[in-house]
């Protein structure tokens, strides 16, 4: 069994005009956002008009691109200071970036799809306010919605997006389906029935069985809560059709050949296991996987010197009471070789299970990325 | 405080005496679940009974302990060093909702009917705050649960909580449902949960690495918790690498004054190099590793200094050379006990 994964050719993906969307997904803390930003910068400097859509509220990313903060509208990134810290536009490319504001995005959809009176009714409803500013589910859905908007605008050659750190791996793929289930549920029809029948008081027209349920819901949730839910659901019902259709459109867009999914991982057991899961899930959903980016890979410069030899030599010198410095350096090196070997094994496990999936490695940096020069370096390492 | 039946208390110095609910949060990738598991083992040591709960449906606890997926049921999963039991529970919001209906209204059957209709799914989707109240509510119930003789069933509960970016919101349940329910049963339930979470019986611990982003998120999370008047616990610095090089060497390496010739001599003396040229070649490659290590150490020192400003006790957990396995968990539990975090 071959344990060598095919190499991931990042530049081929970035340079291909047919590539319109790159989705970076992966578990939390593996460097998705940095990867997305580095890819965006590299593509822009190779001549493409790029927008990076991030859901990560880390100010650091905005700062690394020379902005104090990002908002819900794409901003042009040019950089400032020395040449190394400016976006090189020599090839005719441009870099833009934005950060998803899910509440704003949600509000805009409501405003665009409901008449002013209904929109007002929804926007001021306590349930809407809770739903639109919560982090679970809504963020994934709104990321999809924003992606669809950006793509439809036709303003960019390439959209690079990082996905929210979901509690379950691919929540953003499930969002449209969940919305559908939500809509088609019997419950929503029960709740909206009175409103549809002319907005008379709750459950008045319902039969006895529903009456019992309504009574119990009132008991458990309280009458006001129930009323809020009803008002919200019936108001939202009017705009839901649009929602669902658009979510499905975006979903199909993701399956199309112009999209490239990159699974971002770190060479640790949990992260590689998650990566495996992502890869399988993407295949199940027939989403086009381009490959896996493994961040923070440890390498040793003196790789010809094995950890076993280093440990043995360090011990030998120590017994002889000589060369303290060399002893310490050899131990450091041996630890590093061991770490590198362990990380290599984790990647090999992955490759055994998914032999055809291309991999790219990015070495661990001693320091965090702070500026465009740092992002550029990551991009270079990704492509090499 | 009365002691649970059949178990003798072991007097020991812990920084969190009196805390029964340990909430563990951390940025993704910091090893939050691993630390929660190790903390549960550490708290159980000395014949105690500890419940480890999971709230995000990721089955992370099962993975850490190398077990099949956990059900919505409290079951024993590990024995602590020196005796003591760790139980685990994967909280599912739907099941927690049924429990809630059963416990407060005695209407479990009706609850099941509601589940079939998609009511629970609906309610927790449309009002994520409600989901959080159910999950924290189930946990609070376990904290307060007593057996027939009136003794607490668990000595401590450890919660593997959502990541740092969401923790204040997740725990600030009354705030979360305030917009939804100003009065009524949900509000009352949230108030009960709040009284447990905000009490001195609770501590929210942060897991971090000595890297910029996790440290910044930790500080932000601590500030948010303090603003919400929720009890901040300790900071667990995970994956701490041993310092093998003396400060003088690190400083020299950082300042590009590393003694290459001494290293080359050492390599020759150890028989690792064939001749002078080979020795200096290897020495140069090794020096690169040293200089990277020095920069890394410098950054870690800086991040430690930043963490100091949080004013929370800190605990160091070593990087496990062989990755996280069961042996590694016990190693971490020991480190937690030794440093008085449990």
XYZ file of C-alpha atoms in Angstrom, chain A residues 99-293:
195
model
C -16.231 39.503 7.742
C -19.645 37.940 7.976
C -22.056 39.844 10.162
C -24.769 37.266 10.469
C -27.380 39.490 12.080
C -26.912 42.172 9.437
C -27.092 39.573 6.663
C -30.239 38.046 8.129
C -31.870 41.468 8.577
C -31.117 42.323 4.948
C -32.788 39.164 3.702
C -35.894 39.908 5.739
C -35.934 43.481 4.498
C -35.488 42.357 0.903
C -38.169 39.680 0.987
C -40.950 40.951 3.176
C -43.122 44.005 2.832
C -42.109 46.784 5.248
C -44.857 46.054 7.761
C -44.131 42.344 7.928
C -40.399 42.987 7.983
C -40.868 45.223 10.987
C -42.948 42.552 12.686
C -40.199 39.995 12.202
C -37.260 42.240 13.059
C -38.727 43.257 16.421
C -39.848 39.783 17.433
C -37.862 38.429 20.403
C -37.502 35.028 18.761
C -36.084 36.560 15.647
C -33.621 38.547 17.685
C -32.477 35.463 19.518
C -32.235 33.371 16.374
C -30.468 35.958 14.266
C -27.730 36.683 16.764
C -27.118 33.191 18.046
C -24.096 31.276 16.933
C -25.504 27.851 16.224
C -26.878 27.160 12.805
C -27.640 30.734 11.857
C -23.996 31.501 11.201
C -23.639 28.547 8.867
C -26.780 29.445 7.027
C -25.820 33.094 6.685
C -22.331 32.179 5.480
C -24.004 30.214 2.680
C -26.331 33.085 1.932
C -23.477 35.593 1.768
C -21.446 33.294 -0.430
C -24.394 33.037 -2.799
C -24.773 36.831 -2.853
C -21.096 37.392 -3.609
C -21.137 34.809 -6.350
C -24.277 36.195 -7.965
C -22.870 39.720 -7.927
C -20.236 38.627 -10.436
C -17.815 41.204 -9.054
C -15.062 38.739 -8.292
C -13.116 36.055 -10.181
C -12.565 34.123 -7.013
C -14.222 33.917 -3.617
C -12.243 32.346 -0.799
C -14.327 31.487 2.233
C -13.535 29.939 5.575
C -16.302 28.065 7.343
C -17.529 28.664 10.877
C -16.002 26.557 13.630
C -19.105 24.406 13.774
C -20.010 22.111 16.574
C -20.573 19.420 14.011
C -18.261 19.362 11.092
C -20.253 20.451 8.100
C -23.181 22.332 9.569
C -23.100 24.765 6.703
C -23.884 21.958 4.279
C -26.772 20.834 6.420
C -28.290 24.284 6.777
C -30.509 24.193 3.664
C -31.758 20.714 4.436
C -32.440 21.648 8.033
C -34.350 24.668 6.919
C -36.407 22.446 4.642
C -37.143 20.009 7.442
C -38.080 22.927 9.605
C -40.522 24.209 7.013
C -42.043 20.900 6.133
C -42.511 19.898 9.752
C -46.048 19.338 10.871
C -45.416 21.632 13.747
C -44.853 24.711 11.705
C -48.178 24.104 10.020
C -49.909 23.733 13.341
C -48.361 26.893 14.621
C -49.140 28.886 11.546
C -52.624 27.479 11.037
C -54.472 30.106 13.074
C -52.656 32.947 11.407
C -53.362 31.552 7.967
C -57.009 31.186 8.864
C -57.256 34.889 9.309
C -55.085 35.768 12.264
C -57.644 34.950 14.896
C -56.583 34.023 18.386
C -54.209 31.165 18.786
C -55.519 27.660 18.346
C -59.105 28.746 18.235
C -59.744 26.806 15.093
C -57.803 23.773 16.110
C -59.399 20.497 17.031
C -59.418 19.017 20.499
C -56.150 17.102 20.072
C -54.308 20.227 19.140
C -56.046 21.977 21.969
C -54.426 19.652 24.463
C -51.034 20.185 22.915
C -51.516 23.911 22.868
C -52.519 23.834 26.497
C -49.412 21.955 27.378
C -47.131 24.181 25.382
C -48.628 27.117 27.197
C -48.027 25.397 30.494
C -44.413 24.616 29.695
C -43.350 27.627 27.693
C -45.697 30.250 29.020
C -48.403 31.948 26.999
C -46.264 34.885 25.923
C -43.495 32.677 24.581
C -45.967 30.686 22.582
C -47.504 33.810 21.159
C -44.087 35.163 20.176
C -43.229 31.921 18.426
C -46.477 31.986 16.512
C -46.150 35.560 15.420
C -42.598 34.969 14.326
C -43.311 31.779 12.440
C -46.301 33.124 10.594
C -44.476 36.304 9.649
C -41.418 34.391 8.544
C -43.507 31.902 6.617
C -44.122 34.536 4.004
C -40.409 34.922 3.256
C -39.319 31.363 3.851
C -39.898 30.175 0.317
C -37.231 32.554 -0.906
C -34.839 31.428 1.749
C -35.048 27.815 0.958
C -34.743 28.247 -2.736
C -31.635 30.357 -2.340
C -30.052 27.979 0.111
C -30.588 25.169 -2.359
C -29.094 27.277 -5.133
C -25.992 27.908 -3.090
C -25.763 24.236 -2.245
C -25.798 23.335 -5.933
C -23.250 26.058 -6.595
C -20.939 24.364 -4.128
C -21.297 21.065 -5.975
C -20.470 22.659 -9.309
C -17.041 22.222 -10.932
C -16.034 25.852 -10.223
C -15.798 25.131 -6.514
C -12.756 23.688 -4.775
C -12.995 22.446 -1.203
C -9.847 22.450 0.854
C -9.926 20.603 4.139
C -7.565 22.264 6.593
C -6.004 20.161 9.334
C -3.106 19.946 11.741
C -0.938 16.814 12.005
C -2.540 15.633 15.246
C -4.775 12.682 15.830
C -7.994 14.593 16.498
C -7.529 17.053 13.677
C -6.630 14.347 11.152
C -9.607 12.280 12.281
C -11.824 15.305 11.729
C -10.198 15.797 8.330
C -11.076 12.206 7.432
C -14.622 12.847 8.457
C -14.785 16.024 6.357
C -13.392 14.250 3.326
C -15.969 11.466 3.622
C -18.790 13.877 4.231
C -17.840 15.975 1.204
C -17.780 12.845 -0.932
C -21.231 11.839 0.356
C -22.567 15.245 -0.613
C -20.757 15.103 -3.966
C -18.800 18.246 -3.160
C -15.594 18.729 -5.189
C -12.631 18.148 -2.876
C -9.346 19.627 -4.083
C -7.226 18.342 -1.236
C -6.097 18.627 2.343
C -3.834 21.332 3.750
